[in-house]
Amino acid sequence: MKQIGGSDLREVGKSIIGRESGAVLGRPIYTADLERKNILAVKVFRKPHRDFKVKSIDIEEAKKLEGIECILVPEEFKPLNSEDIAVIAGRDVAALEAAKALISVEYENLEHGETCGSHKSLELKDLTQSGEIVMSGTYRSSASNMGDFETPRAFAELDHNQRLVVLSATEDPSKVQIKLAEMLEFPIGKIRVKSPKISGGYGGKQDLKAEYYSSLMTLKTGKAAALKYSVSEMLAFGKQREALSVDVHLSVSEDGKLEHLGIKVDGESTACDYHEFDISELAELYDIKSCIGYKPSGLEFGINEIIFALESAVNDISAEINMDPLELRRLNLKSGNTELETCLEKGSELMDWRCRTSRKEVRPGVLRGLGMALAKQDTGLDLEDRASATIKLIEDGSFTLLIQTKYLGGGSETILAQICAEAIGVETENITVISSDTDLTPFGTGTFAGSTMYAAGNAVKAAAEQMRRKMIGRAAKYFETTPEQIEFNGAELISLDNSDKITLAQLGKHLVFTLDQLFVCESYAGEKKDSSHAAGFAEVEVDIFTGKIDVTRVAATFDLGTVLNPRIYRSQLEGALGRALGRTLYDRFSKDTRMDYRLPNLVDMPEILVEFAQSKDYSGLYGAKSYAMEVEAIPAAIREAIYNAVGIRVNDFPITPEKIYMEIKNSI
Amino acid sequence: MAIMTIGEYAKPKSAQEAYELLTSKKNSALIGGGTYLHLSPRNIGLAVDLVDAGLDYIKETDDAIEIGAMTNFREIETNELLSKHFNNLLSRSVENILGVQFRTMATVGATVNARYGFSDFITALRVLDTKVVLVGAGELSLDEFMAAKREKDVVEKIVIKKENRKASFQMVRNSMGDYAILNAAASANGDDVKIAVGARPGAAVYASKAMEYLKANGLSEESAVKAAEMAADELTFGTNTLGSAEYRRYVSYALVKSALMEVL
């Protein structure tokens, strides 16, 4: 067909093959076609050790097995872990297990990486300035697994438009979408990542996990494919926190002023070179003359272990100079940190710190002790924490809030709905929250380390304020007046000119039908660092005949700014406390089984006293800061309480009855 | 990955029928509570589920208490009849095992039949006059049963002699949801004193020398301390992830002493 007359149009007018022609190509595009059936199961075949080098891999026998659909060998995919050497897809897991047994691999055993001894002997005491009274200690945390109840898994399929749709338990859908596009060399616009509720994140579901392998199989076979990692696979190959050993070198003047602090962190893996790293963020708890930190390059760790080491060292040095640990902290608190001061005083009242005596016998053979420690966490880190929020006004006068932010069980969706309602001026029940679907929700970088609510909350607040302005603007247009003449009472928009009013539902309907729907999107990037603080107090009872430790009471006082939802904050903190208790006393991490990995039972949980020291500054996000991680003071507080009870210090997690008993026995 | 596969699945109506099914095939296994069976990968040709075999009961006869093999630990914990005997020993022995949900699944028969080393319940049973009734081997004392070679058999019930016996159960756990690092039980009927220590980590055994010593010298505060020392000396202990042999030996003294003091 020839065009009649000249045209400047580039795309319009071209005979592009109809995208809707899937039926002719025999693709599944109708509803019945899209019912999920024949979903391929996917499994990863791994070599037993990362230091093994694959000489040859033979998959011929496995391929012939009934029910096996596709096997990919190293040159055909990009391994997520260096151990991954084949990916298998088939009818069900049993078929895959049978196929795995038929794959034969020849390995070359490589020498282990060279250890380099000389740098290992970096002496902290030579590198830290020394004051009058010096104390050195090494504090060791145990390795831990992220402990997800639902292991990482992903379900991939092609939709009726041949777009790749991935349902995945990920903390960061946008990142998964970008990484998948890169690794699969597939257009990003043709990838949709949806994430439902996630059971357990703790940073363990931020990286690409099952999504790549299941998506790859879907693209190779055209069939829906699902990969579910088993608990054993996650224990062996999932993300863990490495066991750390933290050296602390701390000096203090005779009158109890902290002077110099040095911290050196070591992991289990061989370290070749140490680097200085910034510990000023931590040391900001106290007025310290100088502080310096060292860690091996490449070692990643959380702030928890460092806080445990620092606060344990502060407790130890207070005993060294015969000063009450709370008094020592009062004396050294960063000047002007009134929030932390409030936390300290409130906690000391809750636990009756003044009546603290050591080795108090409460029953024959059972001694009671009291301990405390501090913690802090920074939020709004240098543009790292970013989020966007979209809000739509629906025709019934309610709002839909679209956010990328993940629900991790922390109640953040509820709190974000509250913020949205607050800023618009309606009730929370009028807000529907839709999260984590890259087709619907605005791009986000993922928000981590307890800052979900903070970064996303700011974006939601900005969008909601914008929505309120637009709503009032539209009402003004409707009443043919100026926005200043419109009042909103939460349900109706009233014209001050003539007391005419329109309900939100009427305005919603009016705007939808006049094709003037309200839709706003705003973003937030953390600009200024903010810190939240906590003081933790613990009371323990130690049975000197068995070494059994009972944590009987815990008081935690928090400066988290405005408490946006007391019920959710409290339950979050109580839950986090359970984890802190587990890490301090019970965790036995094994790469083979989770049978030994114990969370505290309800009967192990102490009486919990939580108080919030609310700040009076309502700027920013209604005066709120981040929350969820600040029970980090508790492990060091428990350790100090045990010392107060029986005069024994254990520096290695977990503090088990056996460790306590053996120390008691040796000290007699 | 741990996958258990089952070929055939049967729910016999009696213990006798269960025994016949169990012994009819080489690759067969019983399902009691089903709490441990699936933890290791295995292929079961014939699974014999005891759920319909009519073994869920606690009955009192003139001179004994009979507990059916399919009675679960939650029932042991809360049963009124059991609470009236032996200072509620049996309830005390199971009340700390994981949570209520688990205790409603784990059964008496499966625990006894498996002779788990970590078992708290077996330790308690050992200080009572307990018999195990099996379909194949018939009636054995618990002592005979624990010493016997493992054979494929169906535990039908356990029978505990009613007597005026004071009893005490002691254990040390780290997290209360964990296994006991060590457990101990003691009972006394006059000078007839029994002491059993379990989760060593091996299954419960008697502290025989300590028991003989108490028989000869009578049970008093002084002799209890001496007996606890003797028990710690005579028993063997091992090391596993829960604790070392050395720690277990020390703690056995504390637990046995506490148990004996309670049955004075």
PDB file of N, CA and C in Angstrom, chain A residues 488-516:
ATOM      1  N   PHE A 488     -11.388  22.586  54.365  1.00  0.00           N
ATOM      2  CA  PHE A 488     -11.604  21.134  54.288  1.00  0.00           C
ATOM      3  C   PHE A 488     -11.718  20.591  55.706  1.00  0.00           C
ATOM      4  N   ASN A 489     -12.839  19.928  55.997  1.00  0.00           N
ATOM      5  CA  ASN A 489     -13.036  19.439  57.371  1.00  0.00           C
ATOM      6  C   ASN A 489     -12.826  17.934  57.510  1.00  0.00           C
ATOM      7  N   GLY A 490     -12.220  17.346  56.510  1.00  0.00           N
ATOM      8  CA  GLY A 490     -11.962  15.903  56.590  1.00  0.00           C
ATOM      9  C   GLY A 490     -12.946  15.104  55.760  1.00  0.00           C
ATOM     10  N   ALA A 491     -14.113  15.681  55.512  1.00  0.00           N
ATOM     11  CA  ALA A 491     -15.113  14.980  54.708  1.00  0.00           C
ATOM     12  C   ALA A 491     -15.686  15.888  53.623  1.00  0.00           C
ATOM     13  N   GLU A 492     -15.775  17.181  53.944  1.00  0.00           N
ATOM     14  CA  GLU A 492     -16.371  18.126  52.986  1.00  0.00           C
ATOM     15  C   GLU A 492     -15.427  19.275  52.696  1.00  0.00           C
ATOM     16  N   LEU A 493     -15.562  19.799  51.469  1.00  0.00           N
ATOM     17  CA  LEU A 493     -14.836  21.008  51.098  1.00  0.00           C
ATOM     18  C   LEU A 493     -15.866  22.129  51.062  1.00  0.00           C
ATOM     19  N   ILE A 494     -15.616  23.176  51.851  1.00  0.00           N
ATOM     20  CA  ILE A 494     -16.624  24.219  52.033  1.00  0.00           C
ATOM     21  C   ILE A 494     -16.115  25.531  51.439  1.00  0.00           C
ATOM     22  N   SER A 495     -16.977  26.170  50.684  1.00  0.00           N
ATOM     23  CA  SER A 495     -16.631  27.485  50.140  1.00  0.00           C
ATOM     24  C   SER A 495     -16.979  28.544  51.177  1.00  0.00           C
ATOM     25  N   LEU A 496     -16.014  29.315  51.560  1.00  0.00           N
ATOM     26  CA  LEU A 496     -16.268  30.337  52.579  1.00  0.00           C
ATOM     27  C   LEU A 496     -17.060  31.508  51.997  1.00  0.00           C
ATOM     28  N   ASP A 497     -17.124  31.591  50.652  1.00  0.00           N
ATOM     29  CA  ASP A 497     -17.875  32.671  50.000  1.00  0.00           C
ATOM     30  C   ASP A 497     -19.359  32.579  50.351  1.00  0.00           C
ATOM     31  N   ASN A 498     -19.925  31.348  50.194  1.00  0.00           N
ATOM     32  CA  ASN A 498     -21.375  31.242  50.335  1.00  0.00           C
ATOM     33  C   ASN A 498     -21.802  29.996  51.102  1.00  0.00           C
ATOM     34  N   SER A 499     -20.821  29.388  51.829  1.00  0.00           N
ATOM     35  CA  SER A 499     -21.106  28.181  52.612  1.00  0.00           C
ATOM     36  C   SER A 499     -21.586  26.998  51.781  1.00  0.00           C
ATOM     37  N   ASP A 500     -21.392  27.056  50.489  1.00  0.00           N
ATOM     38  CA  ASP A 500     -21.684  25.908  49.635  1.00  0.00           C
ATOM     39  C   ASP A 500     -20.681  24.808  49.961  1.00  0.00           C
ATOM     40  N   LYS A 501     -21.114  23.555  49.889  1.00  0.00           N
ATOM     41  CA  LYS A 501     -20.121  22.515  50.150  1.00  0.00           C
ATOM     42  C   LYS A 501     -20.262  21.335  49.200  1.00  0.00           C
ATOM     43  N   ILE A 502     -19.167  20.608  49.107  1.00  0.00           N
ATOM     44  CA  ILE A 502     -19.146  19.394  48.284  1.00  0.00           C
ATOM     45  C   ILE A 502     -18.382  18.332  49.080  1.00  0.00           C
ATOM     46  N   THR A 503     -18.941  17.113  49.133  1.00  0.00           N
ATOM     47  CA  THR A 503     -18.202  16.084  49.891  1.00  0.00           C
ATOM     48  C   THR A 503     -17.022  15.607  49.052  1.00  0.00           C
ATOM     49  N   LEU A 504     -16.085  14.962  49.734  1.00  0.00           N
ATOM     50  CA  LEU A 504     -14.896  14.451  49.057  1.00  0.00           C
ATOM     51  C   LEU A 504     -15.313  13.421  47.996  1.00  0.00           C
ATOM     52  N   ALA A 505     -16.326  12.607  48.331  1.00  0.00           N
ATOM     53  CA  ALA A 505     -16.789  11.597  47.388  1.00  0.00           C
ATOM     54  C   ALA A 505     -17.392  12.257  46.150  1.00  0.00           C
ATOM     55  N   GLN A 506     -18.155  13.339  46.366  1.00  0.00           N
ATOM     56  CA  GLN A 506     -18.740  14.053  45.210  1.00  0.00           C
ATOM     57  C   GLN A 506     -17.647  14.667  44.343  1.00  0.00           C
ATOM     58  N   LEU A 507     -16.645  15.261  45.017  1.00  0.00           N
ATOM     59  CA  LEU A 507     -15.546  15.869  44.255  1.00  0.00           C
ATOM     60  C   LEU A 507     -14.798  14.786  43.470  1.00  0.00           C
ATOM     61  N   GLY A 508     -14.576  13.644  44.132  1.00  0.00           N
ATOM     62  CA  GLY A 508     -13.877  12.532  43.481  1.00  0.00           C
ATOM     63  C   GLY A 508     -14.613  12.114  42.223  1.00  0.00           C
ATOM     64  N   LYS A 509     -15.914  11.923  42.355  1.00  0.00           N
ATOM     65  CA  LYS A 509     -16.734  11.490  41.217  1.00  0.00           C
ATOM     66  C   LYS A 509     -16.700  12.553  40.110  1.00  0.00           C
ATOM     67  N   HIS A 510     -16.854  13.805  40.510  1.00  0.00           N
ATOM     68  CA  HIS A 510     -16.840  14.922  39.562  1.00  0.00           C
ATOM     69  C   HIS A 510     -15.528  14.936  38.754  1.00  0.00           C
ATOM     70  N   LEU A 511     -14.410  14.775  39.474  1.00  0.00           N
ATOM     71  CA  LEU A 511     -13.114  14.849  38.797  1.00  0.00           C
ATOM     72  C   LEU A 511     -12.895  13.651  37.873  1.00  0.00           C
ATOM     73  N   VAL A 512     -13.315  12.464  38.334  1.00  0.00           N
ATOM     74  CA  VAL A 512     -13.129  11.275  37.497  1.00  0.00           C
ATOM     75  C   VAL A 512     -13.942  11.412  36.217  1.00  0.00           C
ATOM     76  N   PHE A 513     -15.197  11.875  36.346  1.00  0.00           N
ATOM     77  CA  PHE A 513     -16.045  11.942  35.161  1.00  0.00           C
ATOM     78  C   PHE A 513     -15.763  13.142  34.257  1.00  0.00           C
ATOM     79  N   THR A 514     -15.091  14.159  34.805  1.00  0.00           N
ATOM     80  CA  THR A 514     -14.669  15.255  33.921  1.00  0.00           C
ATOM     81  C   THR A 514     -13.230  15.016  33.447  1.00  0.00           C
ATOM     82  N   LEU A 515     -12.767  13.795  33.660  1.00  0.00           N
ATOM     83  CA  LEU A 515     -11.426  13.384  33.220  1.00  0.00           C
ATOM     84  C   LEU A 515     -10.341  14.318  33.727  1.00  0.00           C
ATOM     85  N   ASP A 516     -10.449  14.634  34.987  1.00  0.00           N
ATOM     86  CA  ASP A 516      -9.468  15.534  35.608  1.00  0.00           C
ATOM     87  C   ASP A 516      -8.968  14.881  36.890  1.00  0.00           C
TER      88      ASP A 516
END
